[in-house]
PDB file of C-alpha atoms in Angstrom:
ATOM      1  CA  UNK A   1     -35.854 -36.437  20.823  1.00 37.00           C
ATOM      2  CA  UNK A   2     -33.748 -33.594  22.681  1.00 41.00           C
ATOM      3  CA  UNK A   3     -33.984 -30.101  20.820  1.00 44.00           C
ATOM      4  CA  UNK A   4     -30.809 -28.292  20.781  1.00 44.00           C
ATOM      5  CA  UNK A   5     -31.647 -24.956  22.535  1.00 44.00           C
ATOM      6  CA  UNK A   6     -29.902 -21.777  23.777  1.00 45.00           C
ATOM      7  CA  UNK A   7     -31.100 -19.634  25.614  1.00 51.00           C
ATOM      8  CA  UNK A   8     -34.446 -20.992  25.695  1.00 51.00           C
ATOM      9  CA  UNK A   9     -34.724 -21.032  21.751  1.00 52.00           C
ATOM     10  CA  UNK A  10     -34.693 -23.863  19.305  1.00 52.00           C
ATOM     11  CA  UNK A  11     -31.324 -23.833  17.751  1.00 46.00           C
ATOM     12  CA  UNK A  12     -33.049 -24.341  14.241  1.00 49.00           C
ATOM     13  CA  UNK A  13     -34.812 -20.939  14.894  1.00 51.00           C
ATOM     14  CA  UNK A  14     -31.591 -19.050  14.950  1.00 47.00           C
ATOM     15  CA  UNK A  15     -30.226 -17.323  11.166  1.00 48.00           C
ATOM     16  CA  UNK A  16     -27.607 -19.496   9.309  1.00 47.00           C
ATOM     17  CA  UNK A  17     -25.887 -16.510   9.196  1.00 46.00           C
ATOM     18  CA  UNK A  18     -24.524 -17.472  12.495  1.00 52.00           C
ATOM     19  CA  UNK A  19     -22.664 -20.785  12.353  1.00 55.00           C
ATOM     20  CA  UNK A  20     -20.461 -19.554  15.257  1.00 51.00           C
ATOM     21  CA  UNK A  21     -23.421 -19.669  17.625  1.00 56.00           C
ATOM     22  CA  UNK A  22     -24.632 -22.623  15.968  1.00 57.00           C
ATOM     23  CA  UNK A  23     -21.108 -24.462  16.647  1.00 54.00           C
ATOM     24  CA  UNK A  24     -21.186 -22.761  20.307  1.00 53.00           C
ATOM     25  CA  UNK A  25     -24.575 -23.968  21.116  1.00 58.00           C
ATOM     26  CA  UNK A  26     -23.707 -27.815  19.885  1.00 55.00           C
ATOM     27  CA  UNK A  27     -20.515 -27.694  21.984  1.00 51.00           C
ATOM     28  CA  UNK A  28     -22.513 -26.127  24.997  1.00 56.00           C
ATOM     29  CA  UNK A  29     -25.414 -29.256  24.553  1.00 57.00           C
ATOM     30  CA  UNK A  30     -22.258 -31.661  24.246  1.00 52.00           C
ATOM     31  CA  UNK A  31     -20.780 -30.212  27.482  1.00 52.00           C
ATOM     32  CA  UNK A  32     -24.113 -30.022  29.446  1.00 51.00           C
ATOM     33  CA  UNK A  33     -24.969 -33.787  28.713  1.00 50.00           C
ATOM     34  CA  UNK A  34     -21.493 -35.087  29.180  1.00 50.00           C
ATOM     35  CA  UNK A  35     -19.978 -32.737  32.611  1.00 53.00           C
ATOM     36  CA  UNK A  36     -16.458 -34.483  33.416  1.00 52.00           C
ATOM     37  CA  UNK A  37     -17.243 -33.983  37.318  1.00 59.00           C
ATOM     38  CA  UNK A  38     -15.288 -36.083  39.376  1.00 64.00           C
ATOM     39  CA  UNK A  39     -11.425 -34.890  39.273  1.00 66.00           C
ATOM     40  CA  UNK A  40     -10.369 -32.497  41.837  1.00 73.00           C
ATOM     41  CA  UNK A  41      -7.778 -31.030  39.656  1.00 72.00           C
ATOM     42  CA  UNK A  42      -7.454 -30.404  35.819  1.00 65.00           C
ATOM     43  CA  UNK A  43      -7.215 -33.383  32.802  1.00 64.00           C
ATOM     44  CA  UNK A  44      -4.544 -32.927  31.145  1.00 69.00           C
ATOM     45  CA  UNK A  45      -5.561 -35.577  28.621  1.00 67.00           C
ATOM     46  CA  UNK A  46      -8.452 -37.632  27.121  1.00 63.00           C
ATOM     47  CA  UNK A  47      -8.859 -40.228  24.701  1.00 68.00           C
ATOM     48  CA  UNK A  48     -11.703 -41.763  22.934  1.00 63.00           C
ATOM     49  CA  UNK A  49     -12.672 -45.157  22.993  1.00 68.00           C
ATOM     50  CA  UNK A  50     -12.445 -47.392  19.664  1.00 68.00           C
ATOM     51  CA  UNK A  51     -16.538 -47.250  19.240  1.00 66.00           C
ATOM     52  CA  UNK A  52     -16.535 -43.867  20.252  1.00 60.00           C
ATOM     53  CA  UNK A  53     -18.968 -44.213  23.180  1.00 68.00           C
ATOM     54  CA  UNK A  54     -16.603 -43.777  25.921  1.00 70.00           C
ATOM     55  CA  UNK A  55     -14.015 -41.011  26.915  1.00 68.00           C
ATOM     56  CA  UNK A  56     -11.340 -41.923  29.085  1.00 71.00           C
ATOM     57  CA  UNK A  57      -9.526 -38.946  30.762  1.00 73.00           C
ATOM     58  CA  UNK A  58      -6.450 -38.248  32.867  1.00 75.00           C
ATOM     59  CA  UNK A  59      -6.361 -35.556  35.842  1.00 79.00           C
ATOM     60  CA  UNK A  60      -3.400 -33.737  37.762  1.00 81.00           C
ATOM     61  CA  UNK A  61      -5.146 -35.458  40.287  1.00 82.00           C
ATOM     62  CA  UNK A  62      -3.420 -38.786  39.464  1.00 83.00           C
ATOM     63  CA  UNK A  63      -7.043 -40.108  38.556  1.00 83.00           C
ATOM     64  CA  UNK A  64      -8.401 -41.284  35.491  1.00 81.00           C
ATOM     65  CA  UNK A  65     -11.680 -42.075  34.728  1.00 75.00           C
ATOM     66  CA  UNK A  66     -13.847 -42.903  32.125  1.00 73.00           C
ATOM     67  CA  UNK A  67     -17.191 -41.063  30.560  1.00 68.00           C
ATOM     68  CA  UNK A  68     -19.913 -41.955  28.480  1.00 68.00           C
ATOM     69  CA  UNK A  69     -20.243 -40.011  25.080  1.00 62.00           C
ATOM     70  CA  UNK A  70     -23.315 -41.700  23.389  1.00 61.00           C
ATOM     71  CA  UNK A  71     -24.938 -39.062  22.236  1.00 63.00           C
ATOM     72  CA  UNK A  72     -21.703 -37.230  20.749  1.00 62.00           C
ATOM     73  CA  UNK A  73     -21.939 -38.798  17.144  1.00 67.00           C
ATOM     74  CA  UNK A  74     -26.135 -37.943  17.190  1.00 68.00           C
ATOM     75  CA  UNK A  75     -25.439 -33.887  18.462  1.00 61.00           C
ATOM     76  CA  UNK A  76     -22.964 -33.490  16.163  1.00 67.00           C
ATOM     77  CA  UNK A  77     -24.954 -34.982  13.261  1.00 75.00           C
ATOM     78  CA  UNK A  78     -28.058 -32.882  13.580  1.00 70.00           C
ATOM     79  CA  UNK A  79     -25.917 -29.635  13.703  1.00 69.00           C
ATOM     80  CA  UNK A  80     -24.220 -30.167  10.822  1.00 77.00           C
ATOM     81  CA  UNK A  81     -27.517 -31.057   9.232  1.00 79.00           C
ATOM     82  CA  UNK A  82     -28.754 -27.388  10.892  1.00 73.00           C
ATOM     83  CA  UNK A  83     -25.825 -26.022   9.435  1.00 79.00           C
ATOM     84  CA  UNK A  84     -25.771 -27.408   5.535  1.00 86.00           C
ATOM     85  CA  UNK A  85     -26.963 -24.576   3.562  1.00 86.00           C
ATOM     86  CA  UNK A  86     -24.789 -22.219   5.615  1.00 85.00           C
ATOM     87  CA  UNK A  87     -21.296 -24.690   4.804  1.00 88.00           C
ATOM     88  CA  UNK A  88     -22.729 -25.042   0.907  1.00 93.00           C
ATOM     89  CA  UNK A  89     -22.374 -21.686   0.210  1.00 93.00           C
ATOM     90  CA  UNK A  90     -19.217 -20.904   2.474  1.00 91.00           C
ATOM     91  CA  UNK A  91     -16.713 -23.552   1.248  1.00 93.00           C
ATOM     92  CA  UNK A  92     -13.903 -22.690   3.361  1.00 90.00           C
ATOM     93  CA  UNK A  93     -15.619 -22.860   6.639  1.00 86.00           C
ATOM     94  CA  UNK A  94     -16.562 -26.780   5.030  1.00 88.00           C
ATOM     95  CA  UNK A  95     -13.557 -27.318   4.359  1.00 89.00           C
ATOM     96  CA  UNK A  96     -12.438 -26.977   7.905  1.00 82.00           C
ATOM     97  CA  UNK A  97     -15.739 -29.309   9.457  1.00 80.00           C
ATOM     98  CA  UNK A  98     -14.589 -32.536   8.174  1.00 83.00           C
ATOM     99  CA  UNK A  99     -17.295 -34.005  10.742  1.00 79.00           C
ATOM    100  CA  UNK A 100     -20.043 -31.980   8.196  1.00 84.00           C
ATOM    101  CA  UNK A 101     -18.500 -33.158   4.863  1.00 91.00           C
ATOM    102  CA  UNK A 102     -20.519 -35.702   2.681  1.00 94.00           C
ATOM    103  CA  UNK A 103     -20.582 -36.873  -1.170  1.00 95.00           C
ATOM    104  CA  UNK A 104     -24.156 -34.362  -1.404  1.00 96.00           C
ATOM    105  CA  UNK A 105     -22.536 -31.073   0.114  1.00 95.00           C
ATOM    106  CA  UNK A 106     -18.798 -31.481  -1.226  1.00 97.00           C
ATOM    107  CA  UNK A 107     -20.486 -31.584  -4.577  1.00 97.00           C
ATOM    108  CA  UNK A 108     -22.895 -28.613  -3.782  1.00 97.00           C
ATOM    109  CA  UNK A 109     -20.246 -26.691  -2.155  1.00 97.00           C
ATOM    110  CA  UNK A 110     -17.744 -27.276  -4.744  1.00 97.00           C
ATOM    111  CA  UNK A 111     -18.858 -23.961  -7.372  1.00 97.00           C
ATOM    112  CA  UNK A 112     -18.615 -21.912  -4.593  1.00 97.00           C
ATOM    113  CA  UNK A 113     -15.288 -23.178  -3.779  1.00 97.00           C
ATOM    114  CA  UNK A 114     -14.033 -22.462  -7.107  1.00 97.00           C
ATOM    115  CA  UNK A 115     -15.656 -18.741  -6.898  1.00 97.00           C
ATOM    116  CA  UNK A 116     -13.323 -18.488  -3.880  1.00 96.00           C
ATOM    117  CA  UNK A 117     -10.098 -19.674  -5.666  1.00 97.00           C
ATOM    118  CA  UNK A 118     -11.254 -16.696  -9.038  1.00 97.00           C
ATOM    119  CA  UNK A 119     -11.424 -13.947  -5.575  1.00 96.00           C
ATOM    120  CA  UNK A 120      -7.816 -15.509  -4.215  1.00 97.00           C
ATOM    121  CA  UNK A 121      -6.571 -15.457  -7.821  1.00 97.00           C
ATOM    122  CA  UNK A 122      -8.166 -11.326  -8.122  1.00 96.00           C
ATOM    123  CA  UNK A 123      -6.149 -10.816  -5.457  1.00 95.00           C
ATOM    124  CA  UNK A 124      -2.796 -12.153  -6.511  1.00 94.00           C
ATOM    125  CA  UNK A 125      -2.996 -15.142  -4.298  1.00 96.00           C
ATOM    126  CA  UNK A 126      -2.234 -17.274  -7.551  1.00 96.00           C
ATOM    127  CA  UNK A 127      -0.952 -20.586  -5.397  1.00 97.00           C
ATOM    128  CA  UNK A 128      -3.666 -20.363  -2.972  1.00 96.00           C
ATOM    129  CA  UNK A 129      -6.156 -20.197  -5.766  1.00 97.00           C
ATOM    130  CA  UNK A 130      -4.779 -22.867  -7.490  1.00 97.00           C
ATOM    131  CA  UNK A 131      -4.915 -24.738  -4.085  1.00 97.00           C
ATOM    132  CA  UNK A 132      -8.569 -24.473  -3.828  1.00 97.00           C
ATOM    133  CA  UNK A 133      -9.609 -25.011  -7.058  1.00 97.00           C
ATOM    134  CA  UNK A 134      -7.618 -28.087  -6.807  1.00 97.00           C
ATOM    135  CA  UNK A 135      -9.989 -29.202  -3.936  1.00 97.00           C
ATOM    136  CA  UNK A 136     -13.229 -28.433  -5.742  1.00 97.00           C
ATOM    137  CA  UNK A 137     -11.608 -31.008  -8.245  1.00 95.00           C
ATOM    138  CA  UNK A 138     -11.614 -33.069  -5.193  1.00 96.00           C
ATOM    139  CA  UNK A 139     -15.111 -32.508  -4.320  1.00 97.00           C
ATOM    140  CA  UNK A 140     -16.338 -32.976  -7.517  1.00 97.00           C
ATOM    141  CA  UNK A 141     -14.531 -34.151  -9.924  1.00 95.00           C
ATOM    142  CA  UNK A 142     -16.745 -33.542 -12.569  1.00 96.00           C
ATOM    143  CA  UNK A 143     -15.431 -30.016 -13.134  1.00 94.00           C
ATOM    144  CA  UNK A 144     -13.865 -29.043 -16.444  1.00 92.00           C
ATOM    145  CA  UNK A 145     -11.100 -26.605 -16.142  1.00 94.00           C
ATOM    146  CA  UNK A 146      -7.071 -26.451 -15.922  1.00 96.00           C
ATOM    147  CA  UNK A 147      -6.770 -25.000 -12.016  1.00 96.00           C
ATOM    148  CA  UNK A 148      -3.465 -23.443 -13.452  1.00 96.00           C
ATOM    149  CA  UNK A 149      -4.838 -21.240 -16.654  1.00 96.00           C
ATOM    150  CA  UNK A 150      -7.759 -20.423 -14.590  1.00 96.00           C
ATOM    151  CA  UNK A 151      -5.647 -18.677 -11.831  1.00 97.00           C
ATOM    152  CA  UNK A 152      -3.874 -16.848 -13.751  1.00 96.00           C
ATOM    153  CA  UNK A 153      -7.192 -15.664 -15.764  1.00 96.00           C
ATOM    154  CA  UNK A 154      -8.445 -14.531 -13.227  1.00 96.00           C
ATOM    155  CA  UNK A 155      -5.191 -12.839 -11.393  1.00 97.00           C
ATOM    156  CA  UNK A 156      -5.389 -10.907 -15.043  1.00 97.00           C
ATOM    157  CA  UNK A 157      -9.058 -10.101 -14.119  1.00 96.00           C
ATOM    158  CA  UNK A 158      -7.422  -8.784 -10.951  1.00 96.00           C
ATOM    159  CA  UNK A 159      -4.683  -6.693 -12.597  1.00 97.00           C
ATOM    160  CA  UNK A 160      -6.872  -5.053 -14.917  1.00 96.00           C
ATOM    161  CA  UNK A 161      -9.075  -4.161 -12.283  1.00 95.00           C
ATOM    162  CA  UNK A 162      -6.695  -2.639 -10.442  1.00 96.00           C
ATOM    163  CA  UNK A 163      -4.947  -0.501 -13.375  1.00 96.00           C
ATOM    164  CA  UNK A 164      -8.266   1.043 -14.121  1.00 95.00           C
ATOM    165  CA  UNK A 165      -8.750   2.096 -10.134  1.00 94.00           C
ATOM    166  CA  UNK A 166      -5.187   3.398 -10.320  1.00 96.00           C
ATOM    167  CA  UNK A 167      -5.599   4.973 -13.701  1.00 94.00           C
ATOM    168  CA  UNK A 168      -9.065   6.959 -12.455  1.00 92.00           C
ATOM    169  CA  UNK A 169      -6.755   7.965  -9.278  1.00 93.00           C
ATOM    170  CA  UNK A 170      -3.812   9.039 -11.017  1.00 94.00           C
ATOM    171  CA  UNK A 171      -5.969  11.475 -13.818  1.00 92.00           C
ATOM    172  CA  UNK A 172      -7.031  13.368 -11.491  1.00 86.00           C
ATOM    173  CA  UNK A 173      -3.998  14.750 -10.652  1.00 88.00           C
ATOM    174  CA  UNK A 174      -3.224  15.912 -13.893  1.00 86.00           C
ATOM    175  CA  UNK A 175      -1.253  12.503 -15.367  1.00 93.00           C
ATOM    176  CA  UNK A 176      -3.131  11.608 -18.362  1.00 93.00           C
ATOM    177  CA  UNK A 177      -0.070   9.714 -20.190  1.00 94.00           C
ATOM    178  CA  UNK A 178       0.228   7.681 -17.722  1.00 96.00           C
ATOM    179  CA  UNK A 179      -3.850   7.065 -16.978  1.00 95.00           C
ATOM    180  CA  UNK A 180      -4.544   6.159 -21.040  1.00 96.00           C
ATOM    181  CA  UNK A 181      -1.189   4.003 -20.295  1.00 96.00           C
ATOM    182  CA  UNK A 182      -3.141   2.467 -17.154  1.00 96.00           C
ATOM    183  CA  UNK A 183      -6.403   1.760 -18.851  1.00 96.00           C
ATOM    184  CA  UNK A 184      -4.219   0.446 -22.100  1.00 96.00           C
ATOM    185  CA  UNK A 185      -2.725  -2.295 -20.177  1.00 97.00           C
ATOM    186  CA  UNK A 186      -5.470  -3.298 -18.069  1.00 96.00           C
ATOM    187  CA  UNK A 187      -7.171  -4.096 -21.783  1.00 95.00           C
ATOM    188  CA  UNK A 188      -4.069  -6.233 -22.871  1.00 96.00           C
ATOM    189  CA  UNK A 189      -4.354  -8.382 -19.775  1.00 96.00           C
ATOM    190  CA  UNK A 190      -8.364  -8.599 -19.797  1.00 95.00           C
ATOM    191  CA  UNK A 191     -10.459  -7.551 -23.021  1.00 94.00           C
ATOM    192  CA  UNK A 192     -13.254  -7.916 -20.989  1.00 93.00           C
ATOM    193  CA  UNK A 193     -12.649  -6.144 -18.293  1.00 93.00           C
ATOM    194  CA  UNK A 194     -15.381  -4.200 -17.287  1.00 93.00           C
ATOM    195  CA  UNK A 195     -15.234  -0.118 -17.236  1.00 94.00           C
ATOM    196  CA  UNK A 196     -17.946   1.782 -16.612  1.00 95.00           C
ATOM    197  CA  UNK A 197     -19.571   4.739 -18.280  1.00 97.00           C
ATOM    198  CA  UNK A 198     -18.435   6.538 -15.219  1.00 95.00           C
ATOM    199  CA  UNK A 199     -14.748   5.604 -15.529  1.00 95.00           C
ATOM    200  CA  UNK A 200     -14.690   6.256 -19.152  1.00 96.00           C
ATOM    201  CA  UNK A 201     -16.010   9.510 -18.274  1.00 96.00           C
ATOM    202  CA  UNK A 202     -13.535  10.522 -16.063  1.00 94.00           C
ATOM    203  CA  UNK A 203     -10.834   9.981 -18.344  1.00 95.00           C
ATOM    204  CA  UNK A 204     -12.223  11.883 -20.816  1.00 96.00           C
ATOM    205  CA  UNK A 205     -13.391  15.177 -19.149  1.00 95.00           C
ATOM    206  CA  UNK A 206     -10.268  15.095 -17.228  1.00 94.00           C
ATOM    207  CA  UNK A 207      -8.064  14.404 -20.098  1.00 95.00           C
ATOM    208  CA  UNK A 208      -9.842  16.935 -22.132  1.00 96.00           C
ATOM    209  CA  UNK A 209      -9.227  19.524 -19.217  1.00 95.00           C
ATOM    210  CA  UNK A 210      -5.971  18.940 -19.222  1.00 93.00           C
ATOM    211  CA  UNK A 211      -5.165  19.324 -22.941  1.00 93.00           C
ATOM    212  CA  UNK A 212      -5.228  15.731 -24.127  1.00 96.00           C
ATOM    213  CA  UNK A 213      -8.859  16.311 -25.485  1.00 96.00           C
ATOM    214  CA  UNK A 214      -7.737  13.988 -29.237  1.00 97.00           C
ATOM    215  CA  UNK A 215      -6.634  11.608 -26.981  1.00 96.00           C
ATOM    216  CA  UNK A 216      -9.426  10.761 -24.383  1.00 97.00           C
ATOM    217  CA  UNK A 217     -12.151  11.323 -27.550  1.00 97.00           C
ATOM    218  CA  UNK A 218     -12.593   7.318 -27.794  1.00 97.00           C
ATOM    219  CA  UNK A 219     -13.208   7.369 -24.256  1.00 97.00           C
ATOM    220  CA  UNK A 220     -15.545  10.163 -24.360  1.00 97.00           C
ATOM    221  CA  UNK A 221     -17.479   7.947 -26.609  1.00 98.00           C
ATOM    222  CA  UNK A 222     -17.326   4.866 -24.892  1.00 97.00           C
ATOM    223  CA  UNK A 223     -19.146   6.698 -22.246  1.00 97.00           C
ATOM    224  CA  UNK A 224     -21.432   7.896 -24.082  1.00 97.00           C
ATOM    225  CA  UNK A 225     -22.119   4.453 -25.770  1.00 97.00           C
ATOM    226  CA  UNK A 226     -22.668   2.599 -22.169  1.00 97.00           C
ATOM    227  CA  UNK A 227     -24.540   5.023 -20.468  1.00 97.00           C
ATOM    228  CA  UNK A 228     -26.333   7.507 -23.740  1.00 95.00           C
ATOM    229  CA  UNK A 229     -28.942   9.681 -21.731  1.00 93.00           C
ATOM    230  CA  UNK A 230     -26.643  10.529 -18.934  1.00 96.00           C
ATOM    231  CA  UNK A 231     -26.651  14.230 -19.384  1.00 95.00           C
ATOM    232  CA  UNK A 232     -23.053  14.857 -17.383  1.00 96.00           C
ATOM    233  CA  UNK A 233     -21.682  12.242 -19.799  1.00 97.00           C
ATOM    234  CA  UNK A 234     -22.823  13.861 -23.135  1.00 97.00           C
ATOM    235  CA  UNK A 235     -21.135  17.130 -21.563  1.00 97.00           C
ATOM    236  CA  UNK A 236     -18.047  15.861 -20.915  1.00 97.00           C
ATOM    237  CA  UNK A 237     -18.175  14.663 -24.521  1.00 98.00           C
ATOM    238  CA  UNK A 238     -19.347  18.076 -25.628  1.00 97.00           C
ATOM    239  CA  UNK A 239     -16.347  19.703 -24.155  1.00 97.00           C
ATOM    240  CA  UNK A 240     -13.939  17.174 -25.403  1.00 97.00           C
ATOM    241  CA  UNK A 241     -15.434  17.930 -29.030  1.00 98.00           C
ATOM    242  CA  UNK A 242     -15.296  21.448 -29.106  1.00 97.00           C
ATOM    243  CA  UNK A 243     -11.431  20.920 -28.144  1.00 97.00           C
ATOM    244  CA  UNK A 244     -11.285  18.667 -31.275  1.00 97.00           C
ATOM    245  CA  UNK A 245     -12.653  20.798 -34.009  1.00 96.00           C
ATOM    246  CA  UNK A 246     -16.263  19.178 -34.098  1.00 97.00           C
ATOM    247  CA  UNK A 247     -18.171  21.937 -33.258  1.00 97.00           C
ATOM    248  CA  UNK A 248     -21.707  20.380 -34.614  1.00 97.00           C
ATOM    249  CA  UNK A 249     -21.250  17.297 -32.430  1.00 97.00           C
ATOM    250  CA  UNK A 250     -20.400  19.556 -29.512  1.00 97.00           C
ATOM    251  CA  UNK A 251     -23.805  21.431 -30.010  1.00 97.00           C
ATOM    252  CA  UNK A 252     -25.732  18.124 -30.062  1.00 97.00           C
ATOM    253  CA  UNK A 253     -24.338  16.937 -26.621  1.00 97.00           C
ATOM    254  CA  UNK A 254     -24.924  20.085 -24.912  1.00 97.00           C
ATOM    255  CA  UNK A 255     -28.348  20.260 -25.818  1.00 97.00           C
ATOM    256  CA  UNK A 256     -28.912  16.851 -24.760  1.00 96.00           C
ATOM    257  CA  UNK A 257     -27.561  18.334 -21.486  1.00 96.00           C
ATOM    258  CA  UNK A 258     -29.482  21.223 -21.465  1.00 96.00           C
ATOM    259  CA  UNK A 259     -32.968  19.445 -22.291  1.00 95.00           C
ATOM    260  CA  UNK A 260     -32.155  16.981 -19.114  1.00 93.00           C
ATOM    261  CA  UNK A 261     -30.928  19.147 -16.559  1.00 92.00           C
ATOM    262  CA  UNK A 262     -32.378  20.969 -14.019  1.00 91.00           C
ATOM    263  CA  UNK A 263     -29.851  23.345 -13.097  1.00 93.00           C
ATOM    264  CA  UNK A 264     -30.364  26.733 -14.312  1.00 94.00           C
ATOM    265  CA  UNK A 265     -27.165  28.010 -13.889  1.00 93.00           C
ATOM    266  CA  UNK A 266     -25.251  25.256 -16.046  1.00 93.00           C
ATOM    267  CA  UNK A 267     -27.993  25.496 -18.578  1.00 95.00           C
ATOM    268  CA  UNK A 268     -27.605  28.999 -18.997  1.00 95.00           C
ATOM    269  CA  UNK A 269     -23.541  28.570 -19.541  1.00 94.00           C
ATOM    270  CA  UNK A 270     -24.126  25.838 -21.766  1.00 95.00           C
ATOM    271  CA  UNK A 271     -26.772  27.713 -23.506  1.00 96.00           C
ATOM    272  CA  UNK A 272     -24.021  30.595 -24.170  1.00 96.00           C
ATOM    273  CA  UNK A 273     -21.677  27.848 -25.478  1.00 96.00           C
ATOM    274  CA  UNK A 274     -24.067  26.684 -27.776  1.00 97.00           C
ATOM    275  CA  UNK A 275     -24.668  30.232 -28.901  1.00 97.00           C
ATOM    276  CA  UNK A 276     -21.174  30.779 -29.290  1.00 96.00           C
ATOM    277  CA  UNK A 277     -20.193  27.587 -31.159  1.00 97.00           C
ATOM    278  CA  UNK A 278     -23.037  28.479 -33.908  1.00 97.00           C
ATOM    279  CA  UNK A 279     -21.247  31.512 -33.947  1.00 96.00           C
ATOM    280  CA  UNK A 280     -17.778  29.341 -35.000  1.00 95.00           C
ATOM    281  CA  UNK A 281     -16.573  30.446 -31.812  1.00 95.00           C
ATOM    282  CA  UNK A 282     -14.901  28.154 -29.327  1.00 95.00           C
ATOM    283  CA  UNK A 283     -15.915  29.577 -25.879  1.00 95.00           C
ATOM    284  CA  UNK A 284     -13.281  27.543 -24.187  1.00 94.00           C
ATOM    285  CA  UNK A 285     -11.172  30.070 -23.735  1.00 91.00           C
ATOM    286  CA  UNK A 286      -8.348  29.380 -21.378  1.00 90.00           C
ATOM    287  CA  UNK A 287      -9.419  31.080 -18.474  1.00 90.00           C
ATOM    288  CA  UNK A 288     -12.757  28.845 -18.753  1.00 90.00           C
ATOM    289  CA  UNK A 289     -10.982  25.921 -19.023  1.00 91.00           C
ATOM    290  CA  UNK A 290      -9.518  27.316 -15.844  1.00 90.00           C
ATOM    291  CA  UNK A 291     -13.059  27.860 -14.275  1.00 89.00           C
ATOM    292  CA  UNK A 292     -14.149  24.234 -15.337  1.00 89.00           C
ATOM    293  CA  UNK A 293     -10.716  22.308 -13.408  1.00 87.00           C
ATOM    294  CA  UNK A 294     -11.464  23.868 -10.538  1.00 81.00           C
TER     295      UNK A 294
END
């Protein structure tokens, strides 16, 4: 049997990270072992015959002629066999290769379908979405989910995500109402919506440095809760405690800072807020608060 080949190479050899070549290099074998030589000017139509073997085309020439094609169904065939894992796992390109569908890779192909509809649906595309998950019903019917409620799920999912982005933008220049407002309704539309320790900390060292330390406190501790040995973390925390009136808990996050980190100069101004805060002295005076924004 005939290896497809390009450039010398088995086509099999090649990634399946490149259907395009793959698709290129079946059309190339296709047009190598089937050359429509013969009209002196260009076809401006062709037509298959009923059994597929046969090509009959029509030239600017005022000839037509006819062209075997009895290897089309076979080329075709063992490319899209090459080319199955690749069109599993990439749905949409499937989708479009009706020639590569069967029963076996519709129904493989269909959860990844669906995980394409949740990223249209992220993304506001709600019809689309809908669309496609309505074709991984087609694929495999087996599924067990309304394509409507899921779309708009996951368009939440997308909203929320969003807020939060827009919430961590907007804090830091100085609009804390309207970041805790942000993060607020991205929790109404998704409970589940995942923040990170990160995230949480920006909202509360930045809230906290911008007067709303009561506030941002439950997001201090969120922080704090996802990610507990992060030293920057149980500072931010610190700070937003001193601002609060717990100066004990304050003491016990900047320690933790100061037994983890490695720079001396922080550990020697935390060191003096400690000192200070035993004292029952806030050292956040304004013009340090000053020093920390900037």
């Amino acid at each position: 049997m005939q290896k497809l080949v390009k450039d010398g190479r088995p086509l099999e050899e090649y990634p399946a990270a490149s259907p395009q070549l793959a698709l290129q290099t079946i059309l190339d074998n296709i047009h190598e072992q089937n050359q429509l030589k013969g009209h002196t000017s260009y076809v401006n139509s062709a037509s298959f015959s009923p059994d597929g073997k046969r090509i009959l085309t029509a030239s600017a020439d005022k000839t037509a002629r006819v062209w075997r094609a009895d290897n089309l169904d076979e080329l075709l065939s063992r490319g899209c066999q090459w080319l199955n894992d690749y069109l599993v796992t990439n749905p949409k390109d499937l989708e479009t290769l009706e020639v590569c569908q069967n029963k076996s890779n519709l129904i493989a192909a269909a959860p990844f379908l669906v995980q394409e509809g949740e990223n249209e649906a992220r993304t506001g595309n709600i019809d689309n979405a809908v669309a496609t998950f309505d074709t991984a019903f087609k694929w495999n019917p087996s599924l067990k989910f309304d394509p409507k409620v899921k779309a708009q799920e996951f368009a939440n999912k997308g909203k929320a995500e969003r807020l939060i982005i827009e919430g961590e933008r907007i804090i830091q220049e100085g609009n804390v109402k309207e970041a805790l407002a942000d993060y607020a309704d991205a929790q109404k539309l998704d409970p589940n919506v995942e923040i990170s320790a990160d995230s949480w900390n920006t909202l509360c060292r930045q809230g906290s440095l911008q007067g709303y330390a009561k506030d941002v406190l439950f997001a201090c501790d969120k922080a704090v809760a996802l990610a507990p040995e992060n030293s920057s973390i149980l500072d931010s925390r610190g700070l937003a405690r001193v601002l609060t009136g717990n100066y004990q808990g304050a003491i016990t996050d900047f320690e933790g800072y100061i037994a983890q980190t490695e720079d001396k100069d922080s550990k020697a101004q935390r060191q003096r807020w400690v000192k200070d805060l035993r004292a029952g002295k806030n050292p956040f005076t304004d013009a340090e608060i000053k020093k920390l924004r900037n």
